[in-house]
Coordinates of C-alpha atoms in Angstrom, one line a residue:
M153 CA 30.3 78.3 -74.6
V154 CA 32.9 80.0 -72.6
D155 CA 36.6 78.9 -73.0
Q156 CA 37.3 77.4 -69.6
T157 CA 41.0 77.3 -70.3
G158 CA 41.0 81.0 -71.1
S159 CA 38.7 81.8 -68.2
S160 CA 41.1 80.1 -65.8
R161 CA 43.9 82.0 -67.4
G162 CA 42.1 85.3 -66.9
R163 CA 41.6 84.6 -63.3
G164 CA 45.1 83.7 -62.8
R165 CA 46.1 87.1 -64.3
E166 CA 43.7 88.9 -61.9
A167 CA 45.2 86.9 -59.0
A168 CA 48.7 87.8 -60.1
V169 CA 48.0 91.6 -60.1
K170 CA 45.8 91.7 -57.1
P171 CA 47.8 93.5 -54.3
A172 CA 49.2 91.3 -51.5
R173 CA 47.6 91.6 -48.3
A174 CA 50.0 93.2 -45.4
P175 CA 51.2 90.6 -43.1
R176 CA 49.3 90.8 -39.9
K177 CA 51.4 91.8 -36.6
G178 CA 52.3 88.5 -34.5
L179 CA 51.9 88.5 -30.8
K180 CA 55.4 89.7 -30.1
E181 CA 55.2 92.5 -32.3
K182 CA 51.7 93.6 -30.9
R183 CA 53.0 93.4 -27.5
E184 CA 56.0 95.5 -28.2
A185 CA 53.8 98.0 -29.8
I186 CA 51.6 98.3 -26.8
Q187 CA 54.7 98.6 -24.4
Y188 CA 56.0 101.4 -26.7
G189 CA 52.7 103.3 -26.8
A190 CA 52.4 102.8 -23.0
R191 CA 55.9 104.1 -22.2
T192 CA 55.0 107.2 -24.3
V193 CA 51.8 107.9 -22.8
F194 CA 52.4 107.3 -19.3
G195 CA 55.7 109.4 -19.8
R196 CA 53.6 112.1 -21.3
D197 CA 50.3 112.1 -19.5
G198 CA 51.3 110.5 -16.2
Y199 CA 49.6 107.3 -14.7
T200 CA 46.4 108.9 -13.5
R201 CA 45.4 110.6 -16.8
A202 CA 46.8 108.0 -19.1
S203 CA 44.1 105.9 -20.7
I204 CA 43.8 102.8 -22.3
D205 CA 42.3 104.4 -25.3
A206 CA 45.1 106.9 -25.8
I207 CA 47.7 103.9 -25.2
A208 CA 46.0 101.8 -28.0
A209 CA 46.1 104.9 -30.4
E210 CA 49.7 105.5 -29.8
A211 CA 50.4 101.8 -30.2
G212 CA 48.2 101.4 -33.4
V213 CA 46.2 98.7 -31.9
S214 CA 42.7 98.2 -30.5
T215 CA 41.7 98.4 -26.7
R216 CA 40.7 94.7 -27.0
T217 CA 44.1 93.9 -28.1
I218 CA 45.7 95.5 -25.0
Y219 CA 43.2 93.6 -22.7
N220 CA 44.3 90.5 -24.5
H221 CA 48.0 91.1 -23.2
F222 CA 47.1 92.9 -19.9
T223 CA 44.4 92.8 -17.4
D224 CA 44.2 96.6 -16.6
K225 CA 46.2 99.8 -16.5
E226 CA 48.0 99.0 -13.4
E227 CA 49.5 95.7 -14.8
L228 CA 50.4 97.5 -18.0
F229 CA 52.3 100.4 -16.2
G230 CA 54.1 97.7 -13.9
S231 CA 55.1 95.8 -17.0
V232 CA 56.6 98.5 -19.0
F233 CA 58.1 100.6 -15.9
L234 CA 59.9 97.5 -14.3
E235 CA 61.2 96.3 -17.6
S236 CA 62.6 99.6 -18.4
T237 CA 64.1 99.8 -14.8
V238 CA 65.9 96.5 -15.3
S239 CA 67.2 97.6 -18.6
V240 CA 68.5 100.9 -16.9
T241 CA 70.0 99.1 -14.0
E242 CA 72.1 97.0 -16.2
A243 CA 73.3 100.0 -18.1
S244 CA 74.2 101.7 -15.0
Q245 CA 76.1 98.4 -13.7
E246 CA 78.1 98.5 -17.0
L247 CA 79.3 102.1 -16.3
L248 CA 80.2 101.2 -12.8
D249 CA 82.2 98.0 -14.1
R250 CA 83.7 100.0 -16.9
H251 CA 85.2 103.0 -14.9
L252 CA 85.6 101.7 -11.5
G253 CA 85.9 97.8 -12.1
K254 CA 89.7 98.1 -13.3
L255 CA 90.8 100.9 -10.9
R256 CA 94.2 100.0 -9.7
R257 CA 96.4 103.1 -9.0
I258 CA 95.7 105.8 -6.5
E259 CA 96.9 108.2 -9.2
D260 CA 93.8 107.3 -11.4
V261 CA 91.2 107.6 -8.7
E262 CA 90.1 111.2 -9.5
A263 CA 90.2 111.0 -13.3
D264 CA 88.2 107.5 -13.2
F265 CA 85.6 108.7 -10.8
L266 CA 85.0 112.0 -12.9
A267 CA 84.8 109.7 -16.1
Y268 CA 82.1 107.7 -14.1
A269 CA 80.4 110.7 -13.0
R270 CA 80.0 112.2 -16.4
D271 CA 78.6 109.1 -17.8
W272 CA 76.2 108.9 -14.8
V273 CA 74.8 112.4 -15.2
G274 CA 74.4 111.5 -18.9
Q275 CA 71.9 108.8 -18.2
G276 CA 69.0 111.1 -18.4
S277 CA 69.6 111.8 -22.2
E278 CA 70.4 108.2 -22.7
H279 CA 67.4 106.7 -21.3
P280 CA 64.7 109.6 -21.9
E281 CA 61.6 107.4 -21.8
H282 CA 62.6 105.9 -18.6
F283 CA 63.3 108.9 -16.7
A284 CA 60.0 110.5 -18.1
L285 CA 58.2 107.7 -16.1
V286 CA 60.3 108.3 -13.0
R287 CA 59.3 112.0 -13.3
Q288 CA 55.7 110.8 -12.9
I289 CA 56.5 109.1 -9.4
V290 CA 57.8 112.7 -8.3
T291 CA 54.4 114.1 -9.2
E292 CA 51.9 111.4 -8.5
G293 CA 53.6 108.6 -6.8
S294 CA 50.9 108.5 -3.9
R295 CA 48.4 107.4 -6.7
M296 CA 50.5 104.8 -8.4
P297 CA 50.4 101.1 -7.6
A298 CA 52.6 100.6 -4.2
A299 CA 53.8 97.4 -5.3
V300 CA 55.2 98.7 -8.6
I301 CA 56.8 101.3 -6.7
D302 CA 58.4 99.1 -4.0
E303 CA 59.6 96.7 -7.0
W304 CA 61.1 99.8 -8.8
Q305 CA 63.0 100.6 -5.6
R306 CA 64.1 97.1 -5.1
T307 CA 65.3 96.4 -8.8
G308 CA 66.5 100.1 -9.5
P309 CA 68.1 102.4 -7.0
R310 CA 68.5 99.8 -4.1
T311 CA 70.3 97.4 -6.5
L312 CA 72.5 100.1 -8.0
R313 CA 73.5 101.5 -4.5
R314 CA 74.5 98.1 -3.4
N315 CA 76.6 97.2 -6.3
L316 CA 78.3 100.8 -5.8
A317 CA 78.6 100.1 -2.2
R318 CA 80.6 96.6 -2.9
R319 CA 82.7 98.5 -5.4
L320 CA 83.6 101.1 -3.1
R321 CA 84.4 98.5 -0.4
E322 CA 86.8 96.8 -3.0
L323 CA 88.4 100.2 -3.7
A324 CA 88.9 100.9 0.0
D325 CA 90.2 97.5 0.9
A326 CA 92.8 97.9 -1.9
G327 CA 93.9 101.4 -0.2
L328 CA 92.4 103.7 -3.1
L329 CA 89.7 104.9 -0.7
D330 CA 89.4 105.8 2.9
I331 CA 86.1 104.0 4.0
D332 CA 85.7 102.8 7.5
A333 CA 84.6 99.2 8.0
D334 CA 80.9 98.8 7.2
A335 CA 80.6 102.3 6.0
E336 CA 80.5 101.6 2.3
M337 CA 76.7 101.8 2.1
A338 CA 76.8 105.3 3.6
A339 CA 79.6 106.2 1.2
A340 CA 77.6 104.9 -1.8
R341 CA 74.5 107.0 -0.5
H342 CA 76.7 110.1 -0.5
L343 CA 78.2 109.5 -3.9
S344 CA 74.7 109.0 -5.3
M345 CA 73.4 112.2 -3.8
L346 CA 76.5 114.2 -4.9
V347 CA 76.5 112.9 -8.6
G348 CA 72.6 111.9 -9.0
G349 CA 71.7 115.3 -7.6
V350 CA 72.0 116.5 -11.0
M351 CA 68.8 114.4 -12.0
L352 CA 66.8 116.4 -9.4
E353 CA 68.1 119.5 -10.6
T354 CA 67.0 118.8 -14.2
Y355 CA 63.8 117.4 -13.1
F356 CA 65.1 113.9 -14.4
G357 CA 66.0 115.2 -17.9
A358 CA 63.1 117.7 -18.3
L359 CA 65.0 120.9 -17.9
P360 CA 68.6 119.5 -19.3
M361 CA 71.6 121.5 -18.2
G362 CA 74.2 123.0 -20.7
A363 CA 77.5 120.8 -21.2
D364 CA 79.6 123.3 -19.3
E365 CA 77.4 123.3 -16.3
V366 CA 77.2 119.5 -16.3
E367 CA 80.8 119.2 -16.4
E368 CA 81.1 121.8 -13.4
Y369 CA 78.5 119.5 -11.6
A370 CA 80.4 116.4 -12.2
R371 CA 83.7 117.8 -11.1
S372 CA 82.4 119.5 -7.7
A373 CA 80.4 116.3 -7.1
V374 CA 83.6 114.1 -7.3
W375 CA 85.7 116.6 -5.4
A376 CA 83.4 116.6 -2.4
F377 CA 83.2 112.8 -2.5
L378 CA 87.0 112.5 -2.5
K379 CA 87.3 115.1 0.4
L380 CA 85.1 113.0 2.2
Y381 CA 86.8 109.4 1.4
G382 CA 89.8 110.3 -0.8
V383 CA 93.5 109.3 0.3
P384 CA 96.6 111.0 -0.5
A385 CA 98.3 109.9 -3.6
G386 CA 101.1 108.4 -1.7
G387 CA 98.6 106.1 -0.1
A388 CA 96.6 105.8 2.9
G389 CA 99.5 105.9 5.4
E390 CA 100.6 109.3 4.6

């Protein structure tokens, strides 16, 4: 007769040494993995060539899992791109507030704008995955979902330009810049073109400039902007 007590103990020892099964990823973790895989594949392959199979492989999930979270490739692209846009817009606003939010003296204008320009042109290396997606708009924007591109413009570039225009208006009203009434949006556009032009020259970070070249670019951009909108050190009345 088999010793029931001993058998039970034996089974207990077997259970004790049996490797624990790895915990299954929760819905949040799976969605984050999918978004990471999508950012990587869309940024690398572009919107048209990216496939759900490739995204699933990069994310380490099944295609069925992706379709449990997203209806199709268009919805997935919109989700990851617009989420990334919101994050970069918030970071850009922080730069604006940090460098130009507390500007009070005319003697500090050039130095503070230069610090702002340096950080502005450095965003390509700070947010490489986002600007890899932006590069795809340059090359195949007409084949991407129009609604996504419109929302990107609204929550990204247009929002940043409006925020910059408001800050420039405040500086002009304080006598630190010389901007005509109702011309702050034009001034914001000019600053965006002068400083942000480095993104175009580097193809949104794909062909990075050397540190010395970036510094020269930032200095020349600030110099040109202040030639247009700066005031003498003694104030606008000089």
